[in-house]
mmCIF file of C-alpha atoms in Angstrom:
data_model
loop_
_atom_site.group_PDB
_atom_site.id
_atom_site.type_symbol
_atom_site.label_atom_id
_atom_site.label_comp_id
_atom_site.label_asym_id
_atom_site.label_seq_id
_atom_site.Cartn_x
_atom_site.Cartn_y
_atom_site.Cartn_z
ATOM 1 C CA UNK A 1 6.779 3.591 -6.185
ATOM 2 C CA UNK A 2 5.399 6.334 -4.015
ATOM 3 C CA UNK A 3 7.991 8.081 -1.901
ATOM 4 C CA UNK A 4 8.834 11.170 0.062
ATOM 5 C CA UNK A 5 12.379 12.436 -0.212
ATOM 6 C CA UNK A 6 14.571 15.262 0.920
ATOM 7 C CA UNK A 7 16.771 17.331 -1.369
ATOM 8 C CA UNK A 8 19.647 17.998 1.069
ATOM 9 C CA UNK A 9 20.918 15.535 3.654
ATOM 10 C CA UNK A 10 22.865 18.232 5.585
ATOM 11 C CA UNK A 11 22.232 21.939 5.937
ATOM 12 C CA UNK A 12 24.603 24.364 7.699
ATOM 13 C CA UNK A 13 23.163 27.694 8.747
ATOM 14 C CA UNK A 14 24.597 30.660 10.608
ATOM 15 C CA UNK A 15 22.975 31.305 13.962
ATOM 16 C CA UNK A 16 20.358 33.986 13.566
ATOM 17 C CA UNK A 17 19.777 33.321 9.882
ATOM 18 C CA UNK A 18 16.683 31.672 8.461
ATOM 19 C CA UNK A 19 16.756 27.973 7.576
ATOM 20 C CA UNK A 20 14.856 26.364 4.738
ATOM 21 C CA UNK A 21 14.528 22.596 4.599
ATOM 22 C CA UNK A 22 12.987 21.093 1.490
ATOM 23 C CA UNK A 23 11.078 17.932 0.787
ATOM 24 C CA UNK A 24 9.675 16.392 -2.382
ATOM 25 C CA UNK A 25 6.800 13.970 -2.439
ATOM 26 C CA UNK A 26 5.521 11.878 -5.290
ATOM 27 C CA UNK A 27 1.997 10.941 -4.259
ATOM 28 C CA UNK A 28 -0.306 13.621 -5.560
ATOM 29 C CA UNK A 29 -3.219 12.075 -3.663
ATOM 30 C CA UNK A 30 -1.645 12.772 -0.271
ATOM 31 C CA UNK A 31 -3.610 15.342 1.644
ATOM 32 C CA UNK A 32 -1.739 15.728 4.905
ATOM 33 C CA UNK A 33 1.914 16.515 5.569
ATOM 34 C CA UNK A 34 3.905 16.746 8.769
ATOM 35 C CA UNK A 35 7.332 17.972 9.805
ATOM 36 C CA UNK A 36 9.155 16.309 12.673
ATOM 37 C CA UNK A 37 12.307 17.272 14.528
ATOM 38 C CA UNK A 38 14.570 14.657 16.025
ATOM 39 C CA UNK A 39 17.252 15.717 18.457
ATOM 40 C CA UNK A 40 20.137 13.456 19.320
ATOM 41 C CA UNK A 41 19.055 10.632 21.600
ATOM 42 C CA UNK A 42 15.360 11.413 21.350
ATOM 43 C CA UNK A 43 12.421 10.263 19.323
ATOM 44 C CA UNK A 44 10.969 12.540 16.609
ATOM 45 C CA UNK A 45 8.782 15.373 17.816
ATOM 46 C CA UNK A 46 5.946 16.978 15.920
ATOM 47 C CA UNK A 47 6.696 20.517 14.692
ATOM 48 C CA UNK A 48 3.949 21.558 12.327
ATOM 49 C CA UNK A 49 1.509 20.061 9.868
ATOM 50 C CA UNK A 50 -0.403 21.212 6.813
ATOM 51 C CA UNK A 51 -3.333 19.872 4.852
ATOM 52 C CA UNK A 52 -3.490 19.935 1.098
ATOM 53 C CA UNK A 53 -6.223 22.573 1.031
ATOM 54 C CA UNK A 54 -3.658 25.068 2.335
ATOM 55 C CA UNK A 55 -0.431 26.355 0.841
ATOM 56 C CA UNK A 56 1.050 27.941 3.932
ATOM 57 C CA UNK A 57 0.842 27.507 7.644
ATOM 58 C CA UNK A 58 2.723 29.343 10.351
ATOM 59 C CA UNK A 59 3.746 28.347 13.832
ATOM 60 C CA UNK A 60 6.103 29.798 16.333
ATOM 61 C CA UNK A 61 9.221 30.688 14.286
ATOM 62 C CA UNK A 62 8.331 27.966 11.772
ATOM 63 C CA UNK A 63 6.424 28.123 8.515
ATOM 64 C CA UNK A 64 5.491 25.247 6.260
ATOM 65 C CA UNK A 65 4.862 25.862 2.577
ATOM 66 C CA UNK A 66 3.115 23.420 0.296
ATOM 67 C CA UNK A 67 3.334 23.594 -3.483
ATOM 68 C CA UNK A 68 1.029 20.947 -4.871
ATOM 69 C CA UNK A 69 1.840 21.831 -8.458
ATOM 70 C CA UNK A 70 5.401 20.595 -8.137
ATOM 71 C CA UNK A 71 4.734 18.353 -5.130
ATOM 72 C CA UNK A 72 7.118 20.194 -2.876
ATOM 73 C CA UNK A 73 7.066 20.886 0.835
ATOM 74 C CA UNK A 74 9.373 23.184 2.762
ATOM 75 C CA UNK A 75 10.003 24.062 6.387
ATOM 76 C CA UNK A 76 11.264 27.536 7.170
ATOM 77 C CA UNK A 77 12.781 28.283 10.554
ATOM 78 C CA UNK A 78 13.214 31.954 11.372
ATOM 79 C CA UNK A 79 16.188 33.260 13.341
ATOM 80 C CA UNK A 80 17.775 29.846 13.722
ATOM 81 C CA UNK A 81 19.032 29.064 17.198
ATOM 82 C CA UNK A 82 21.500 26.461 18.503
ATOM 83 C CA UNK A 83 18.559 24.505 19.890
ATOM 84 C CA UNK A 84 17.289 24.020 16.351
ATOM 85 C CA UNK A 85 20.161 21.631 15.632
ATOM 86 C CA UNK A 86 18.501 18.329 14.817
ATOM 87 C CA UNK A 87 17.442 16.059 12.016
ATOM 88 C CA UNK A 88 14.229 17.158 10.349
ATOM 89 C CA UNK A 89 11.880 14.703 8.702
ATOM 90 C CA UNK A 90 8.956 15.357 6.440
ATOM 91 C CA UNK A 91 6.167 12.828 6.220
ATOM 92 C CA UNK A 92 2.995 12.445 4.244
ATOM 93 C CA UNK A 93 -0.131 10.548 5.068
ATOM 94 C CA UNK A 94 -0.944 8.141 2.293
ATOM 95 C CA UNK A 95 -4.532 6.982 2.330
ATOM 96 C CA UNK A 96 -5.711 3.707 0.916
ATOM 97 C CA UNK A 97 -8.112 4.126 -1.991
ATOM 98 C CA UNK A 98 -9.937 0.976 -0.927
ATOM 99 C CA UNK A 99 -10.582 1.518 2.758
ATOM 100 C CA UNK A 100 -9.924 3.918 5.610
ATOM 101 C CA UNK A 101 -6.383 2.734 6.232
ATOM 102 C CA UNK A 102 -3.519 5.158 6.012
ATOM 103 C CA UNK A 103 0.222 5.118 6.380
ATOM 104 C CA UNK A 104 2.879 7.657 7.227
ATOM 105 C CA UNK A 105 5.569 7.798 4.534
ATOM 106 C CA UNK A 106 8.807 9.326 5.745
ATOM 107 C CA UNK A 107 11.606 11.162 4.036
ATOM 108 C CA UNK A 108 15.250 10.305 4.739
ATOM 109 C CA UNK A 109 15.832 13.341 6.968
ATOM 110 C CA UNK A 110 17.915 16.527 6.767
ATOM 111 C CA UNK A 111 20.486 17.290 9.422
ATOM 112 C CA UNK A 112 20.483 20.965 10.370
ATOM 113 C CA UNK A 113 23.794 22.282 11.723
ATOM 114 C CA UNK A 114 23.944 25.701 13.351
ATOM 115 C CA UNK A 115 27.207 27.601 12.995
ATOM 116 C CA UNK A 116 27.998 30.069 15.821
ATOM 117 C CA UNK B 1 -1.153 12.750 29.953
ATOM 118 C CA UNK B 2 1.771 10.310 29.845
ATOM 119 C CA UNK B 3 3.671 10.022 26.574
ATOM 120 C CA UNK B 4 4.616 6.947 24.621
ATOM 121 C CA UNK B 5 6.751 4.664 26.757
ATOM 122 C CA UNK B 6 9.210 2.195 25.330
ATOM 123 C CA UNK B 7 11.105 -0.426 27.269
ATOM 124 C CA UNK B 8 13.882 -1.197 27.582
ATOM 125 C CA UNK B 9 15.804 1.933 26.563
ATOM 126 C CA UNK B 10 18.980 0.038 25.777
ATOM 127 C CA UNK B 11 19.604 -3.587 24.925
ATOM 128 C CA UNK B 12 22.606 -5.656 23.897
ATOM 129 C CA UNK B 13 22.043 -9.033 22.294
ATOM 130 C CA UNK B 14 24.162 -11.651 20.554
ATOM 131 C CA UNK B 15 23.741 -12.743 16.955
ATOM 132 C CA UNK B 16 21.184 -15.511 16.662
ATOM 133 C CA UNK B 17 19.244 -14.504 19.748
ATOM 134 C CA UNK B 18 15.763 -13.097 19.692
ATOM 135 C CA UNK B 19 14.492 -9.915 21.310
ATOM 136 C CA UNK B 20 11.152 -8.455 22.349
ATOM 137 C CA UNK B 21 10.580 -4.719 22.652
ATOM 138 C CA UNK B 22 7.603 -3.144 24.359
ATOM 139 C CA UNK B 23 5.614 0.004 23.674
ATOM 140 C CA UNK B 24 2.852 1.585 25.742
ATOM 141 C CA UNK B 25 0.947 4.158 23.682
ATOM 142 C CA UNK B 26 -0.660 7.346 24.880
ATOM 143 C CA UNK B 27 -3.943 6.598 26.592
ATOM 144 C CA UNK B 28 -6.758 6.565 24.073
ATOM 145 C CA UNK B 29 -4.530 6.015 21.047
ATOM 146 C CA UNK B 30 -5.387 2.812 19.256
ATOM 147 C CA UNK B 31 -2.839 2.963 16.465
ATOM 148 C CA UNK B 32 0.730 1.911 17.194
ATOM 149 C CA UNK B 33 3.491 1.955 14.589
ATOM 150 C CA UNK B 34 7.035 0.664 14.757
ATOM 151 C CA UNK B 35 10.053 2.087 12.948
ATOM 152 C CA UNK B 36 13.681 1.149 12.590
ATOM 153 C CA UNK B 37 16.245 3.928 12.466
ATOM 154 C CA UNK B 38 19.876 3.171 11.652
ATOM 155 C CA UNK B 39 22.780 5.658 11.695
ATOM 156 C CA UNK B 40 22.564 7.981 8.725
ATOM 157 C CA UNK B 41 19.217 6.555 7.640
ATOM 158 C CA UNK B 42 15.730 7.841 7.867
ATOM 159 C CA UNK B 43 12.864 6.117 9.523
ATOM 160 C CA UNK B 44 12.047 2.743 8.042
ATOM 161 C CA UNK B 45 8.480 1.699 8.641
ATOM 162 C CA UNK B 46 8.104 -1.770 10.113
ATOM 163 C CA UNK B 47 4.399 -2.210 10.786
ATOM 164 C CA UNK B 48 1.321 -0.622 12.225
ATOM 165 C CA UNK B 49 -1.261 -2.115 14.535
ATOM 166 C CA UNK B 50 -4.778 -0.900 15.123
ATOM 167 C CA UNK B 51 -7.228 -2.610 17.448
ATOM 168 C CA UNK B 52 -4.995 -5.666 17.799
ATOM 169 C CA UNK B 53 -4.765 -6.135 14.025
ATOM 170 C CA UNK B 54 -1.781 -5.500 11.808
ATOM 171 C CA UNK B 55 -3.029 -2.851 9.427
ATOM 172 C CA UNK B 56 0.109 -1.998 7.471
ATOM 173 C CA UNK B 57 3.455 -3.654 6.968
ATOM 174 C CA UNK B 58 6.775 -2.403 5.640
ATOM 175 C CA UNK B 59 9.400 -4.280 3.672
ATOM 176 C CA UNK B 60 11.143 -6.192 6.424
ATOM 177 C CA UNK B 61 11.823 -9.937 6.581
ATOM 178 C CA UNK B 62 9.609 -12.283 8.517
ATOM 179 C CA UNK B 63 12.085 -12.260 11.413
ATOM 180 C CA UNK B 64 10.424 -9.008 12.409
ATOM 181 C CA UNK B 65 6.995 -9.454 13.915
ATOM 182 C CA UNK B 66 4.699 -7.678 16.273
ATOM 183 C CA UNK B 67 1.442 -7.781 18.088
ATOM 184 C CA UNK B 68 -0.940 -5.509 19.907
ATOM 185 C CA UNK B 69 -2.924 -6.258 23.018
ATOM 186 C CA UNK B 70 -6.439 -5.258 23.932
ATOM 187 C CA UNK B 71 -5.132 -2.319 25.980
ATOM 188 C CA UNK B 72 -3.296 -1.079 22.832
ATOM 189 C CA UNK B 73 0.127 -1.896 24.225
ATOM 190 C CA UNK B 74 2.328 -3.371 21.556
ATOM 191 C CA UNK B 75 5.365 -5.571 21.321
ATOM 192 C CA UNK B 76 7.719 -6.234 18.482
ATOM 193 C CA UNK B 77 9.914 -9.281 18.214
ATOM 194 C CA UNK B 78 13.020 -9.900 16.178
ATOM 195 C CA UNK B 79 14.207 -13.476 15.875
ATOM 196 C CA UNK B 80 17.602 -14.783 14.801
ATOM 197 C CA UNK B 81 19.246 -11.416 15.302
ATOM 198 C CA UNK B 82 21.819 -10.208 12.795
ATOM 199 C CA UNK B 83 24.474 -7.539 13.219
ATOM 200 C CA UNK B 84 22.550 -5.346 10.797
ATOM 201 C CA UNK B 85 19.583 -5.303 13.134
ATOM 202 C CA UNK B 86 21.464 -2.927 15.422
ATOM 203 C CA UNK B 87 19.369 0.211 15.381
ATOM 204 C CA UNK B 88 17.098 2.549 17.263
ATOM 205 C CA UNK B 89 13.602 1.100 17.279
ATOM 206 C CA UNK B 90 10.911 3.721 17.626
ATOM 207 C CA UNK B 91 7.302 3.273 18.511
ATOM 208 C CA UNK B 92 4.669 5.859 17.747
ATOM 209 C CA UNK B 93 1.037 6.079 18.714
ATOM 210 C CA UNK B 94 -1.623 8.215 17.152
ATOM 211 C CA UNK B 95 -5.327 8.945 17.235
ATOM 212 C CA UNK B 96 -7.113 8.471 13.908
ATOM 213 C CA UNK B 97 -5.814 10.578 11.044
ATOM 214 C CA UNK B 98 -3.464 12.703 13.099
ATOM 215 C CA UNK B 99 0.204 13.149 13.804
ATOM 216 C CA UNK B 100 2.119 10.390 15.499
ATOM 217 C CA UNK B 101 3.679 10.786 18.926
ATOM 218 C CA UNK B 102 6.956 9.006 19.377
ATOM 219 C CA UNK B 103 8.602 7.313 22.298
ATOM 220 C CA UNK B 104 12.273 7.709 23.153
ATOM 221 C CA UNK B 105 13.098 4.493 21.377
ATOM 222 C CA UNK B 106 14.949 1.315 22.258
ATOM 223 C CA UNK B 107 18.596 1.233 21.244
ATOM 224 C CA UNK B 108 19.366 -2.348 20.221
ATOM 225 C CA UNK B 109 22.965 -3.408 19.733
ATOM 226 C CA UNK B 110 23.699 -6.823 18.273
ATOM 227 C CA UNK B 111 27.192 -8.149 18.873
#
């Protein structure tokens, strides 16, 4: 069935280095993708989104890249800081072909660990 | 603007009991979704409500149910609790076709 998955469940990065978190999706009809960050004891928080008519979008220290050819999404965090330690989820919006309904499909999450 | 509010934050129940969790969405958001998150797992979609109607449903047994009121507030109920139901239950609200905003969650422990 349709799914969104993450390549690496845990990623360890040296403080100050760049982090790259990857995500694969299988629904080629999806046109909207979101990255969320979930810190311990908190609900997920929106980081950045991208629509399928774009291949790159930049925020503050974060960049999302979308490769529709291979159905791959990545989140790049520049100059990783201790506060970036969290679980990162990618999600796609899956639209119904029959009506206006939609659903968020979530990946399993990648835990980002920052080494001092 | 107030965020998504979930109550209670923590709950301990015994196997076989039932539980009701509450979620107040951001004002103006009509879509409310519920998720279950267990240790080491990602977010498992339970169901979504829009204008008091269940619009989408995940693959959970019938013991899990929900409803939405006319003011968009939502409740989810779990009957005949099992140990495996121990989890963080997250509620998210969203405007149409936009990112979801999550509450802090309700940590349910079944003993």
